[in-house]
Short mmCIF file of C-alpha atoms in Angstrom, two decimals:
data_model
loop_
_atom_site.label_atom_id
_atom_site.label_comp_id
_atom_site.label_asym_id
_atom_site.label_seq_id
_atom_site.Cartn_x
_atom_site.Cartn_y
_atom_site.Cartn_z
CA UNK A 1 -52.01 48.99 21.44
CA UNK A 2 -51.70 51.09 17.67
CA UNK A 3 -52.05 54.56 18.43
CA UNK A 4 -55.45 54.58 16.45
CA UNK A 5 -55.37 58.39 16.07
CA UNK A 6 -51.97 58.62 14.28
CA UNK A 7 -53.54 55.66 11.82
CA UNK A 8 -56.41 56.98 11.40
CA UNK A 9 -54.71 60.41 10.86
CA UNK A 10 -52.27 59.08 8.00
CA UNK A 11 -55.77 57.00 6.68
CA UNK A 12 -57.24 60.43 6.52
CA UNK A 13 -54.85 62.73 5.46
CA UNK A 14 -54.72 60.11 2.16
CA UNK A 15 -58.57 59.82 1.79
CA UNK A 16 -58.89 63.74 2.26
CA UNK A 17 -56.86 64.30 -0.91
CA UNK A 18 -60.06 64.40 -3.04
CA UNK A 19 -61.55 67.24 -1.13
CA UNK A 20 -58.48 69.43 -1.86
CA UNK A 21 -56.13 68.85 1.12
CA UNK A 22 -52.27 68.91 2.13
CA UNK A 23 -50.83 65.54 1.34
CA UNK A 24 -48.39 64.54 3.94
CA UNK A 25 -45.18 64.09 3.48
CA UNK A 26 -43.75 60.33 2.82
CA UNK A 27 -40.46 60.77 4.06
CA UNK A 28 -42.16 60.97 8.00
CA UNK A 29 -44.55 58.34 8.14
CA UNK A 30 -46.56 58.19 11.74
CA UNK A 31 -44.82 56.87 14.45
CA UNK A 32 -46.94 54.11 16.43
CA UNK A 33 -47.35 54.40 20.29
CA UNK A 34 -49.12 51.85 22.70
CA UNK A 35 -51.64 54.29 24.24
CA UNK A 36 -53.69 53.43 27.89
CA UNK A 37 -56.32 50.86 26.90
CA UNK A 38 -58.55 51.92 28.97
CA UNK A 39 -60.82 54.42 26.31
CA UNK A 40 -59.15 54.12 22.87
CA UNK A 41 -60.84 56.89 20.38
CA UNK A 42 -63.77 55.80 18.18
CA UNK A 43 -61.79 56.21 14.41
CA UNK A 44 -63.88 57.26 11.71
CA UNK A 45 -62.76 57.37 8.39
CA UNK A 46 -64.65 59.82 6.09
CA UNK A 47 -66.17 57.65 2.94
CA UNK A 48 -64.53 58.39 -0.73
CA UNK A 49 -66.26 59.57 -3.19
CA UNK A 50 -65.26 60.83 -6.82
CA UNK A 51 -66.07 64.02 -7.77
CA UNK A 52 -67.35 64.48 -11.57
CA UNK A 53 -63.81 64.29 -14.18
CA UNK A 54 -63.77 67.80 -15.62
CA UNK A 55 -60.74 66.67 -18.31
CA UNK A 56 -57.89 65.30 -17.74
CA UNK A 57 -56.27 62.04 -18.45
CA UNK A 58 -58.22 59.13 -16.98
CA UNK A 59 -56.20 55.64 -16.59
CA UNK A 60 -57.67 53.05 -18.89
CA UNK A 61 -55.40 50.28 -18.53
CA UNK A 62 -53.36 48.96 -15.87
CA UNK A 63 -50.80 50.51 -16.82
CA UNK A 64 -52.02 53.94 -17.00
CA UNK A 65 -52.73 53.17 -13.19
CA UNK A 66 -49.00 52.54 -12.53
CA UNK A 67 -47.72 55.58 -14.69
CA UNK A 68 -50.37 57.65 -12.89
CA UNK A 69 -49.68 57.09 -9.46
CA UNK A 70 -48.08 59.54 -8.22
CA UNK A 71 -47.60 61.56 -4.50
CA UNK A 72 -51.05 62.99 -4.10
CA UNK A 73 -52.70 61.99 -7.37
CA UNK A 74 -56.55 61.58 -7.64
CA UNK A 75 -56.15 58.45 -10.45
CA UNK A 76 -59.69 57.95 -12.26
CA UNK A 77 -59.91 54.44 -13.85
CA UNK A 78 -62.26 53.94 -16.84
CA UNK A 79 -64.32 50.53 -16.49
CA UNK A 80 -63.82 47.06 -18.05
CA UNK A 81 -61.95 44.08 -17.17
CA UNK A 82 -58.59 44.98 -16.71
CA UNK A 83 -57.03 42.03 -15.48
CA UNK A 84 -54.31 41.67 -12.53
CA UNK A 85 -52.91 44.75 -11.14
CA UNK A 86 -49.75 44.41 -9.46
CA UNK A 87 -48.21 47.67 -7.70
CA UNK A 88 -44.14 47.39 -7.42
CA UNK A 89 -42.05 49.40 -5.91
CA UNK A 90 -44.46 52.59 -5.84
CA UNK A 91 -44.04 55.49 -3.00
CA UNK A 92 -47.02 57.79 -3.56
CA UNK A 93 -47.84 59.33 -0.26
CA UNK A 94 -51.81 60.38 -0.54
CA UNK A 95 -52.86 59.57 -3.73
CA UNK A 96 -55.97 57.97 -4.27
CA UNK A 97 -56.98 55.68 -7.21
CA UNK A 98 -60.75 55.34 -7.82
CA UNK A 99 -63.32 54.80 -10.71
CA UNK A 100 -64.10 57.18 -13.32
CA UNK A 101 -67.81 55.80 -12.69
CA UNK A 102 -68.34 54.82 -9.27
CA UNK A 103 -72.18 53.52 -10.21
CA UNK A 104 -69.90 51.25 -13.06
CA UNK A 105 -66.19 50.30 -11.16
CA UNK A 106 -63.55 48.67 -13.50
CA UNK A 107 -62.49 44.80 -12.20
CA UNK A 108 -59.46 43.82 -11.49
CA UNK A 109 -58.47 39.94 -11.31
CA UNK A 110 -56.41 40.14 -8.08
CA UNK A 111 -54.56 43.41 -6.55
CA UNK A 112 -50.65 42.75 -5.14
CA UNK A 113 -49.24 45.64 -3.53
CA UNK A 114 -45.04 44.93 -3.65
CA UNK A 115 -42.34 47.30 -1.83
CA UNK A 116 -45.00 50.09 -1.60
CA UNK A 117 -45.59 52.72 0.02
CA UNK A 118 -48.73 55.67 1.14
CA UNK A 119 -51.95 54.73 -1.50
CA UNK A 120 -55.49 54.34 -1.40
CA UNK A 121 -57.42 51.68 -3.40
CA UNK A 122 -60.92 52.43 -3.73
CA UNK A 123 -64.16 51.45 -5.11
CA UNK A 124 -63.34 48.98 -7.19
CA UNK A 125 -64.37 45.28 -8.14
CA UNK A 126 -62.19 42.11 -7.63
CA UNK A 127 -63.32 38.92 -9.35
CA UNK A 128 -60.65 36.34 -10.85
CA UNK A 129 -60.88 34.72 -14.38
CA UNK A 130 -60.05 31.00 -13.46
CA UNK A 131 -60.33 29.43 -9.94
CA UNK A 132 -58.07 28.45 -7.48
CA UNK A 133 -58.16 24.39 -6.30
CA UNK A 134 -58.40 24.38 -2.28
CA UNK A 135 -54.75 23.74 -0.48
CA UNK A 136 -53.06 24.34 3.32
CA UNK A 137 -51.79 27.77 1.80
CA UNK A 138 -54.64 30.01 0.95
CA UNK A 139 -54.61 32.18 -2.28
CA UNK A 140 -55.35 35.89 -1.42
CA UNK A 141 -56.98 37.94 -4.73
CA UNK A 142 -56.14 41.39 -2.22
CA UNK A 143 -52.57 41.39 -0.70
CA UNK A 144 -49.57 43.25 0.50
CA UNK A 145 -46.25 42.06 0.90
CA UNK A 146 -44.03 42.40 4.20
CA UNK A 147 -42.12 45.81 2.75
CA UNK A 148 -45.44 47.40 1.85
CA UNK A 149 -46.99 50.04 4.61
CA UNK A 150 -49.50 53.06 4.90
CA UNK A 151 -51.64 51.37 1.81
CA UNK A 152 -55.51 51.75 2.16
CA UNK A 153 -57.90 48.92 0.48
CA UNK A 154 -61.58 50.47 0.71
CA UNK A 155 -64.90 49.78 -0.43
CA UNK A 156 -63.62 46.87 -2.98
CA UNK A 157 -65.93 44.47 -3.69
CA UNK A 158 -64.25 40.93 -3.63
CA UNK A 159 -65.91 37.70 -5.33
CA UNK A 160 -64.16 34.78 -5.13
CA UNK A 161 -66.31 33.99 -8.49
CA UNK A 162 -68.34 35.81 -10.74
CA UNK A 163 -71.45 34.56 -9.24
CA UNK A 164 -70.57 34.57 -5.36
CA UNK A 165 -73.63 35.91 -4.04
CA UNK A 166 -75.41 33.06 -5.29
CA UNK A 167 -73.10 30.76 -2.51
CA UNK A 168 -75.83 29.38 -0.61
CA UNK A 169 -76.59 26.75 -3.83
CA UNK A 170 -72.97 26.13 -4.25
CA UNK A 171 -71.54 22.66 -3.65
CA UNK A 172 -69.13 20.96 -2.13
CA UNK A 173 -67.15 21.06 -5.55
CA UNK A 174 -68.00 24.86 -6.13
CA UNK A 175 -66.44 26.14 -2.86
CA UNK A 176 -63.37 23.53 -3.63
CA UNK A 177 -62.55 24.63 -7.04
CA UNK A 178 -62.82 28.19 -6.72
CA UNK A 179 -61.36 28.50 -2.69
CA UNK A 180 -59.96 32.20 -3.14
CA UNK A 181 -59.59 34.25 -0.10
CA UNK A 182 -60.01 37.51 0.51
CA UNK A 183 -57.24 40.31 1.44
CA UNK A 184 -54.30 39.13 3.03
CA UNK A 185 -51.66 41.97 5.05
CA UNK A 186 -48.07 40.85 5.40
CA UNK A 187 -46.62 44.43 5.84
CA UNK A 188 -47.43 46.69 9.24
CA UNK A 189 -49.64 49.42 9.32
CA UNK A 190 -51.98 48.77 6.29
CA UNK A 191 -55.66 49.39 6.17
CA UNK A 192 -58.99 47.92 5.04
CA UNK A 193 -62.36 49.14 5.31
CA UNK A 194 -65.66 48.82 3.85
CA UNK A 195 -64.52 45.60 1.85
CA UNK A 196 -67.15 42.81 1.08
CA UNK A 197 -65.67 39.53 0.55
CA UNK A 198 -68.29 37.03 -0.35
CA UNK A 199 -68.18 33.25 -1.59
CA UNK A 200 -64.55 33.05 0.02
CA UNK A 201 -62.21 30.49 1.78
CA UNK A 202 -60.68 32.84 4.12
CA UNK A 203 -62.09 36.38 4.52
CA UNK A 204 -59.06 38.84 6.09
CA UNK A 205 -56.26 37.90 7.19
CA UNK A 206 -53.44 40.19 8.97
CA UNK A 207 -49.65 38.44 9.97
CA UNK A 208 -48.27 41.98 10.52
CA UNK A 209 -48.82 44.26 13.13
CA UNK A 210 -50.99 47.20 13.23
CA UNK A 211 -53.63 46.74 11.01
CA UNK A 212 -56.15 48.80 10.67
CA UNK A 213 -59.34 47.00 10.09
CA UNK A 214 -62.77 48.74 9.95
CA UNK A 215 -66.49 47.85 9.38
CA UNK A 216 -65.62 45.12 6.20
CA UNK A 217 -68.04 42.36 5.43
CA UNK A 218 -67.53 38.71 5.08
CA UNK A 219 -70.51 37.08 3.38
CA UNK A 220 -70.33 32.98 2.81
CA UNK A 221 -67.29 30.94 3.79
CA UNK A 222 -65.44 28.10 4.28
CA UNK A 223 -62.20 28.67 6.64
CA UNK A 224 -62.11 31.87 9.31
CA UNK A 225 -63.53 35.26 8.33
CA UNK A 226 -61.08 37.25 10.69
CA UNK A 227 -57.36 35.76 11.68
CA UNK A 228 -55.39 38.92 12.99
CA UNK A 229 -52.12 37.13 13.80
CA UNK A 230 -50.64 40.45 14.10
CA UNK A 231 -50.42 42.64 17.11
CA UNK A 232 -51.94 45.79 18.06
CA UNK A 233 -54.17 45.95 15.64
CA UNK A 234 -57.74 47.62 15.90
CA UNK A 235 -60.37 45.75 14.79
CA UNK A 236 -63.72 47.32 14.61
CA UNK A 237 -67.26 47.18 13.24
CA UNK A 238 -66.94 44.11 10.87
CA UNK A 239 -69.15 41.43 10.04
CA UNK A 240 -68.82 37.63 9.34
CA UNK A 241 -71.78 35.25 8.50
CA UNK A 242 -73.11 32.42 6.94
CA UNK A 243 -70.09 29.84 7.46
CA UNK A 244 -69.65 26.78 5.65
CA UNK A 245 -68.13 22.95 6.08
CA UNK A 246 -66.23 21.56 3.05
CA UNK A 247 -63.80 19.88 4.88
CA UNK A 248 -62.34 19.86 8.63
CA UNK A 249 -61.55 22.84 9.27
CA UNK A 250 -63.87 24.49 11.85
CA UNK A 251 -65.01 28.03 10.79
CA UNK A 252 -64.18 30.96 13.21
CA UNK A 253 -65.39 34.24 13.17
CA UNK A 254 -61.79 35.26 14.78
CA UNK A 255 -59.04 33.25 15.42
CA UNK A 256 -55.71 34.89 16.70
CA UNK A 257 -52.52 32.99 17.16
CA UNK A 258 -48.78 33.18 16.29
CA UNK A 259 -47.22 29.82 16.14
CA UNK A 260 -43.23 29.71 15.72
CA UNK A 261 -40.92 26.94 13.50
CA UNK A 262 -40.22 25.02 16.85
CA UNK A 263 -43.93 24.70 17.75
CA UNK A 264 -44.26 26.28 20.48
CA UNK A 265 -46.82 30.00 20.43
CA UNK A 266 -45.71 33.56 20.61
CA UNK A 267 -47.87 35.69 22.82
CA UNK A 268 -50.54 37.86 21.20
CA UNK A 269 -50.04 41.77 22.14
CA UNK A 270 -52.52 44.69 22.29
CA UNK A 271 -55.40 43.87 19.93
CA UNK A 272 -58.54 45.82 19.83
CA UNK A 273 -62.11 44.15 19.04
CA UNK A 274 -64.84 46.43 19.14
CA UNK A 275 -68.50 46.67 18.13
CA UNK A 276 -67.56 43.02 15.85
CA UNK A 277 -70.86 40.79 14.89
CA UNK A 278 -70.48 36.84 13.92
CA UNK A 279 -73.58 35.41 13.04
CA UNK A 280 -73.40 31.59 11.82
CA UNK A 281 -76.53 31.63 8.97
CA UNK A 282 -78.87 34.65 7.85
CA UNK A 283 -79.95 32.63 4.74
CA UNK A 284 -80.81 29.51 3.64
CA UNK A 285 -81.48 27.26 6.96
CA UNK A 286 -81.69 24.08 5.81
CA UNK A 287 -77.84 24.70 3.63
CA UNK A 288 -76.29 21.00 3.73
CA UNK A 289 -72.83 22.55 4.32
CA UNK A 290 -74.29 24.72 7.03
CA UNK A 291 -71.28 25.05 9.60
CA UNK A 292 -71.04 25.89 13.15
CA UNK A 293 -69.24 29.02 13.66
CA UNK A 294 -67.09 29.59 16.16
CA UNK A 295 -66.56 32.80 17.64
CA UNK A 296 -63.50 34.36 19.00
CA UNK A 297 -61.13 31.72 18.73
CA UNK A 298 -58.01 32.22 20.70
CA UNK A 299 -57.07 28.83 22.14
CA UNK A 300 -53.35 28.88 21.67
CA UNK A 301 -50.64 30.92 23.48
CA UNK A 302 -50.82 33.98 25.84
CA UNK A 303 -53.16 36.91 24.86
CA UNK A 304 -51.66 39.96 26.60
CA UNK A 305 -53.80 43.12 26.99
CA UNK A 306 -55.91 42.08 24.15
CA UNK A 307 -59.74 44.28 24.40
CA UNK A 308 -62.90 43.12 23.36
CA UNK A 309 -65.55 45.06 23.90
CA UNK A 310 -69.44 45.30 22.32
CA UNK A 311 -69.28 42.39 19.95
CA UNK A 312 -72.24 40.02 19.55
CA UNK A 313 -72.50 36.72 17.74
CA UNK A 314 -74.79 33.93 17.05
CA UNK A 315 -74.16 30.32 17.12
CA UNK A 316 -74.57 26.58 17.60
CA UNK A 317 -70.69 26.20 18.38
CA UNK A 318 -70.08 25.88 21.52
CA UNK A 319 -67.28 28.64 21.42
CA UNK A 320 -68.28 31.86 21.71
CA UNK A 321 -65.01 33.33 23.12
CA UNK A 322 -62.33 30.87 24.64
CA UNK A 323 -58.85 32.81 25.88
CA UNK A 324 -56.85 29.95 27.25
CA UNK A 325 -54.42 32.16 28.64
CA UNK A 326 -55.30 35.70 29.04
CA UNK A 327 -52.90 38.77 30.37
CA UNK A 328 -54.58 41.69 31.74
CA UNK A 329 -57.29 41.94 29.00
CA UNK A 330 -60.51 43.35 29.29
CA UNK A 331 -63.53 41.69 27.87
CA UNK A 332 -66.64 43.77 28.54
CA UNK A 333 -70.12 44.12 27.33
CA UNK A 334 -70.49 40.83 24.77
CA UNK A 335 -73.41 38.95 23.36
CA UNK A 336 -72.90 35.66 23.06
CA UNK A 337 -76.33 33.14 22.18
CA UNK A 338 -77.93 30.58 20.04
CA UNK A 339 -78.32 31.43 16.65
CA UNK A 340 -81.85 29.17 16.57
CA UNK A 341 -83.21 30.70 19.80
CA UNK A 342 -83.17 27.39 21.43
CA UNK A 343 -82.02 26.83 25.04
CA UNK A 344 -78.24 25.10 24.39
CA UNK A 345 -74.82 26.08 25.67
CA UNK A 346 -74.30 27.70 22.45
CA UNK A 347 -71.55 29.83 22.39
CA UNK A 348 -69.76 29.39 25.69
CA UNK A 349 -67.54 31.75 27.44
CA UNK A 350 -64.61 31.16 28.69
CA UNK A 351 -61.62 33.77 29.75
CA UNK A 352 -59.07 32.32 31.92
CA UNK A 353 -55.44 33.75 32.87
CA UNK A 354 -54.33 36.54 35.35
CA UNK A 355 -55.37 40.46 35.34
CA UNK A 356 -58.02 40.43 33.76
CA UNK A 357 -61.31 42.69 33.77
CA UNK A 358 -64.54 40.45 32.68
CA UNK A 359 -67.39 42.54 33.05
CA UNK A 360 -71.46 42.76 31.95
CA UNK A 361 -71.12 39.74 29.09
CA UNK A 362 -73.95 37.35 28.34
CA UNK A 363 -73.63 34.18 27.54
CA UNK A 364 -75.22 30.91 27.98
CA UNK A 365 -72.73 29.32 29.45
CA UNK A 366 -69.53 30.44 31.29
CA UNK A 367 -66.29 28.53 31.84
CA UNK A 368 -64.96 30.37 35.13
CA UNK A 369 -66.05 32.53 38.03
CA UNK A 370 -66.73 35.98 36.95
CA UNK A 371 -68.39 38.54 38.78
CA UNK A 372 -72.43 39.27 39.03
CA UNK A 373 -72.58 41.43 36.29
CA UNK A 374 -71.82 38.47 33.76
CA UNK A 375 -75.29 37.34 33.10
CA UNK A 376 -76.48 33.83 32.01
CA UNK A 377 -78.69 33.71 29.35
CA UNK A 378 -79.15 31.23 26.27
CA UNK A 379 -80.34 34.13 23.76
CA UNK A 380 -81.94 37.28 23.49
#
């Protein structure tokens, strides 16, 4: 497991910058730990906001941002469209780039972070200028490369079109021709929280280890909301509804796996799910494309030590949680029920494998013998 308080440390250290403080130094980034999984640390990040510009240069162009960004900079950014911002090759241990007007954000068209290194990306907009025609590769507007680490996406407000919250009256057609995904972490130890992603293909997605993911929003879409493909990474306090069919895929709320060239899966280490919710549809009922959403999708290779804890969603899937193969994990106080509040098997539970601690989970159907604190129940 990520030593969460070393993360959350660097996160804050970096975020902390605006109110005056030390910036740590680049050349010793934190060094991650496994710590006992038994009580990891509740992380709280403390929320960024901009202080009033009192003079100064303020960045009005992308790049202004890139000349600006230095080792513990506070970068204001004037609004307007600003088009794609692309990050290459920058070190710049705590500094923080945020709007001149928080109430009035500039947008950018998509954000790549390349062979970088400490920054925080904050408050800002994310909406792209032409669309992006549905394939087996998904197109990220947020992303990191493998060589990036220690960079912080928060509060940015992702749209895979300019008029994603109106999704629900989207077609078929709509979601195909404009199937952007959200953020997308290839390097380790990278961090987003407080993003909204609405109208997407894909919400987050993490193939690195030890992300950091805390309390973002996925509103309307068509593939998974959550794949952490990564290990040890802590996943808490995030929120996925209103999934949507456009073609097969089946729509998960998570889905962890790591599948190598020859086929055959690589176990899953050390992941943290806490306080999660997944609820299938909060608007529009009666939505043609109305999906079943699975839940915690983890079907394919060993999960080892994996912790889920507190999460609730609602479905007509009949996965709520399936672990195929689980390693000494510990799966404790879930919800799992019908979205409808009808009596169904809707989402099952099922935890199978060696070692592992199932305790005080409802669900309305469970896949196993567990212990008498499990309770069966279709809904609450």
């Amino acid at each position: 497991m990520i030593d969460i308080d070393k993360i959350a440390s660097h996160a804050e250290a970096i975020l902390s910058e605006i109110k005056g403080s030390t910036v740590p130094p680049a050349e010793e980034p934190p060094v991650v730990t496994v710590p006992p999984a038994e009580e990891p640390p509740v992380v709280t990040v403390p929320p960024v906001t901009a202080p009033p510009v009192v003079g100064g240069a303020v960045a009005k162009s992308v790049s202004d941002i890139l000349n600006m960004t230095k080792p513990g900079a506070i970068v204001y950014v004037r609004k307007g469209n600003l088009g794609s911002l692309v990050f290459n090759g920058i070190s710049a241990a705590g500094a923080t780039i945020i709007p001149e007007d928080p109430s009035d954000p500039a947008n950018f068209s998509d954000v790549s972070v390349l062979k970088s290194f400490g920054f925080c990306l904050s408050g800002f907009s994310v909406v792209p200028s032409i669309g992006a025609k549905m394939a087996s590769v998904q197109k990220y507007l947020v992303k990191t490369d493998a060589a990036s680490a220690h960079i912080i996406f928060k509060d940015l407000d992702i749209k895979a079109r300019d008029d994603a919250d109106d999704f629900t009256n989207w077609t078929k057609a709509d979601w195909t021709a404009w199937a952007w995904s959200g953020i997308q972490f290839l390097g380790k130890q990278n961090l987003a929280q407080g993003c909204k992603m609405t109208g997407v293909n894909f919400g987050f997605s993490t193939l690195a280890d030890e992300a950091y993911v805390a309390g973002n929003t996925v509103f309307g879409f068509t593939g998974d909301a959550y794949r952490i493909n990564g290990n040890n990474c802590v996943v808490v306090k995030n929120r996925g509804t209103d999934s949507h069919t456009v073609n097969s895929n089946h729509c998960d709320l998570f889905q962890s796996f790591k599948k190598l060239p020859n086929g055959t899966y690589q176990a899953m280490v050390g992941n943290l799910y806490e306080d999660n919710v997944g609820i299938e549809w909060t608007v529009r009922r009666n939505n043609p494309l109305r999906e079943k959403l699975q839940g915690f999708g983890m079907y394919n290779g060993l999960m080892d030590g994996i912790i889920m804890r507190r999460n609730h969603v609602e479905t007509t899937s009949y996965t709520g949680v399936t672990i195929n193969s689980g390693k000494n994990c510990i799966i404790e106080d879930n919800y799992f029920g019908n979205v409808d509040k009808v009596v169904a098997d809707c989402g099952r539970f099922k935890v199978a494998g060696t070692g592992n601690q199932v305790h005080r989970n409802q669900a309305p159907k469970f896949i196993g013998t567990y212990d008498s604190t499990n309770v069966k129940k279709p809904f609450q």
